[in-house]
């Protein structure tokens, strides 16, 4: 079959779901190139945050932005329509698949705030810190919290810092 550029579907964390990764022979290398739907945009982060209707969620997002800027030293950018990302890293997989993704970020969802810890559960004291964090749910790289007051902010800051350091050690990164 001819190779062609495809835009693969992504889940809410921006990753390609397992069922979309395999094509014909079961190898992603059948794709000449693919493009994630979630890309950096020129949209204003401040306008996006100001548009959040729920006062508590908006305040939590401004606080999360402050924390992430302090930890990364990076300026925020919109990734897609509703993800605030800071920094980026370039990955290349053994299959030849490569791309750029945010170093860390967050997205206000209807009933929770998703914090993107791109290292997943890899990092110094990650499990121990998650156990001390407070009320949360953890996906592969998505830490979901209802509101910042539910968690220990210093532990959250440390989780973000550790995740960012793992990514900076593993991949070329930029701000």
Tab-separated table of C-alpha atoms in Angstrom:
chain	number	residue	atom	x	y	z
A	1	UNK	CA	0.000	0.000	0.000
A	2	UNK	CA	1.231	3.533	-0.654
A	3	UNK	CA	2.491	5.536	2.290
A	4	UNK	CA	0.616	8.733	3.026
A	5	UNK	CA	0.403	11.429	5.638
A	6	UNK	CA	-2.340	10.770	8.148
A	7	UNK	CA	-3.744	12.585	11.118
A	8	UNK	CA	-4.328	9.936	13.745
A	9	UNK	CA	-6.973	10.307	16.435
A	10	UNK	CA	-5.735	11.147	19.904
A	11	UNK	CA	-7.267	10.523	23.301
A	12	UNK	CA	-7.924	13.324	25.779
A	13	UNK	CA	-4.306	13.238	26.946
A	14	UNK	CA	-3.088	13.729	23.364
A	15	UNK	CA	-1.793	10.208	22.857
A	16	UNK	CA	-2.636	7.942	19.932
A	17	UNK	CA	-4.981	5.186	21.165
A	18	UNK	CA	-3.613	1.665	20.790
A	19	UNK	CA	-6.307	0.651	18.297
A	20	UNK	CA	-5.295	3.504	15.943
A	21	UNK	CA	-1.575	2.707	15.974
A	22	UNK	CA	-1.681	-0.428	13.888
A	23	UNK	CA	-2.285	-0.408	10.163
A	24	UNK	CA	-2.405	-3.477	7.897
A	25	UNK	CA	0.781	-5.314	8.960
A	26	UNK	CA	0.636	-4.020	12.520
A	27	UNK	CA	3.570	-1.656	12.140
A	28	UNK	CA	3.399	2.089	12.494
A	29	UNK	CA	6.268	2.258	9.984
A	30	UNK	CA	3.666	1.815	7.222
A	31	UNK	CA	2.929	5.482	7.726
A	32	UNK	CA	5.284	7.866	5.967
A	33	UNK	CA	4.362	10.515	8.485
A	34	UNK	CA	1.558	11.302	10.849
A	35	UNK	CA	0.513	14.441	12.545
A	36	UNK	CA	-1.030	14.661	15.980
A	37	UNK	CA	-4.259	16.616	16.039
A	38	UNK	CA	-3.084	18.541	19.082
A	39	UNK	CA	-0.556	21.114	17.897
A	40	UNK	CA	0.794	24.403	19.258
A	41	UNK	CA	-1.458	27.276	18.229
A	42	UNK	CA	-1.145	31.069	18.280
A	43	UNK	CA	-4.215	31.343	20.508
A	44	UNK	CA	-3.834	33.439	23.647
A	45	UNK	CA	-3.349	31.528	26.896
A	46	UNK	CA	-4.621	34.531	28.884
A	47	UNK	CA	-7.794	34.765	26.766
A	48	UNK	CA	-8.371	31.031	27.184
A	49	UNK	CA	-7.970	31.178	30.960
A	50	UNK	CA	-10.143	34.285	31.226
A	51	UNK	CA	-12.912	32.473	29.335
A	52	UNK	CA	-13.252	29.750	32.008
A	53	UNK	CA	-16.687	30.361	33.531
A	54	UNK	CA	-16.237	28.629	36.882
A	55	UNK	CA	-14.455	31.061	39.226
A	56	UNK	CA	-12.710	28.370	41.286
A	57	UNK	CA	-11.496	26.483	38.224
A	58	UNK	CA	-10.230	29.716	36.642
A	59	UNK	CA	-8.317	30.636	39.830
A	60	UNK	CA	-6.881	27.100	40.029
A	61	UNK	CA	-5.719	27.392	36.413
A	62	UNK	CA	-3.978	30.715	37.037
A	63	UNK	CA	-2.252	29.183	40.064
A	64	UNK	CA	-1.280	26.082	38.047
A	65	UNK	CA	0.160	28.346	35.363
A	66	UNK	CA	2.278	30.164	37.981
A	67	UNK	CA	3.568	26.872	39.388
A	68	UNK	CA	4.456	25.464	35.973
A	69	UNK	CA	6.190	28.661	34.844
A	70	UNK	CA	8.266	28.699	38.037
A	71	UNK	CA	9.219	25.023	37.639
A	72	UNK	CA	9.987	25.062	33.892
A	73	UNK	CA	11.121	28.623	33.241
A	74	UNK	CA	9.051	28.395	30.037
A	75	UNK	CA	6.321	30.585	28.633
A	76	UNK	CA	2.902	28.950	28.163
A	77	UNK	CA	1.451	28.148	24.753
A	78	UNK	CA	-1.904	26.774	23.720
A	79	UNK	CA	-1.830	23.205	22.434
A	80	UNK	CA	-5.044	22.697	20.554
A	81	UNK	CA	-8.097	24.511	21.847
A	82	UNK	CA	-7.963	23.672	25.554
A	83	UNK	CA	-4.507	22.554	26.705
A	84	UNK	CA	-1.966	24.967	28.169
A	85	UNK	CA	1.507	23.531	27.585
A	86	UNK	CA	4.916	24.711	28.731
A	87	UNK	CA	8.123	23.801	26.945
A	88	UNK	CA	8.429	20.993	24.439
A	89	UNK	CA	10.495	17.925	23.770
A	90	UNK	CA	11.340	16.091	20.577
A	91	UNK	CA	10.923	12.323	20.565
A	92	UNK	CA	11.986	9.686	18.052
A	93	UNK	CA	10.772	6.116	18.509
A	94	UNK	CA	12.518	3.009	17.183
A	95	UNK	CA	9.708	2.699	14.602
A	96	UNK	CA	10.844	5.990	13.076
A	97	UNK	CA	7.842	7.847	14.454
A	98	UNK	CA	8.859	11.261	15.750
A	99	UNK	CA	7.301	14.470	16.872
A	100	UNK	CA	7.143	17.255	19.405
A	101	UNK	CA	5.040	17.391	22.537
A	102	UNK	CA	4.690	19.610	25.582
A	103	UNK	CA	7.095	19.184	28.475
A	104	UNK	CA	4.243	19.649	30.934
A	105	UNK	CA	0.863	21.281	30.865
A	106	UNK	CA	-2.697	21.297	32.109
A	107	UNK	CA	-6.240	21.437	30.856
A	108	UNK	CA	-9.394	22.449	32.699
A	109	UNK	CA	-12.024	19.754	32.111
A	110	UNK	CA	-15.673	19.877	33.081
A	111	UNK	CA	-15.280	18.252	36.490
A	112	UNK	CA	-11.515	18.196	37.067
A	113	UNK	CA	-8.165	19.697	36.136
A	114	UNK	CA	-5.824	17.471	34.096
A	115	UNK	CA	-2.140	17.967	34.837
A	116	UNK	CA	0.176	16.420	32.248
A	117	UNK	CA	3.167	14.673	33.815
A	118	UNK	CA	4.790	13.453	30.624
A	119	UNK	CA	7.207	11.113	32.387
A	120	UNK	CA	4.248	9.104	33.692
A	121	UNK	CA	5.233	7.193	36.808
A	122	UNK	CA	8.963	7.488	36.116
A	123	UNK	CA	10.867	9.827	38.368
A	124	UNK	CA	12.405	10.327	41.738
A	125	UNK	CA	9.955	9.349	44.505
A	126	UNK	CA	6.998	9.555	42.089
A	127	UNK	CA	4.905	6.838	43.779
A	128	UNK	CA	5.708	8.092	47.256
A	129	UNK	CA	4.785	11.676	46.310
A	130	UNK	CA	1.543	10.581	44.645
A	131	UNK	CA	0.589	8.796	47.861
A	132	UNK	CA	1.155	12.052	49.803
A	133	UNK	CA	-0.505	14.326	47.234
A	134	UNK	CA	-4.113	14.176	48.368
A	135	UNK	CA	-7.301	13.462	46.447
A	136	UNK	CA	-6.483	12.648	42.801
A	137	UNK	CA	-6.751	10.088	40.007
A	138	UNK	CA	-3.746	9.096	37.904
A	139	UNK	CA	-3.793	7.877	34.321
A	140	UNK	CA	-0.722	7.005	32.295
A	141	UNK	CA	0.515	10.616	32.170
A	142	UNK	CA	-2.562	12.527	33.321
A	143	UNK	CA	-2.940	13.547	36.931
A	144	UNK	CA	-6.579	14.521	37.485
A	145	UNK	CA	-7.554	16.671	40.442
A	146	UNK	CA	-10.921	18.217	41.232
A	147	UNK	CA	-9.462	21.403	42.686
A	148	UNK	CA	-6.075	22.564	43.926
A	149	UNK	CA	-7.281	22.765	47.519
A	150	UNK	CA	-7.704	18.938	47.418
A	151	UNK	CA	-3.947	18.416	47.071
A	152	UNK	CA	-0.708	19.446	48.755
A	153	UNK	CA	0.646	22.183	46.473
A	154	UNK	CA	4.284	21.556	47.412
A	155	UNK	CA	3.973	17.852	46.567
A	156	UNK	CA	2.279	18.795	43.276
A	157	UNK	CA	5.123	21.199	42.501
A	158	UNK	CA	7.654	18.438	43.224
A	159	UNK	CA	5.808	15.963	40.965
A	160	UNK	CA	5.861	18.479	38.108
A	161	UNK	CA	9.519	19.294	38.741
A	162	UNK	CA	10.526	15.612	38.800
A	163	UNK	CA	8.554	14.854	35.625
A	164	UNK	CA	10.099	17.792	33.779
A	165	UNK	CA	13.591	16.717	34.875
A	166	UNK	CA	13.039	13.152	33.623
A	167	UNK	CA	11.933	14.509	30.244
A	168	UNK	CA	14.869	16.940	30.042
A	169	UNK	CA	17.285	14.104	30.824
A	170	UNK	CA	15.731	11.833	28.201
A	171	UNK	CA	14.900	14.129	25.258
A	172	UNK	CA	16.063	17.358	23.623
A	173	UNK	CA	13.839	20.085	25.088
A	174	UNK	CA	13.096	23.718	24.386
A	175	UNK	CA	11.172	26.497	26.070
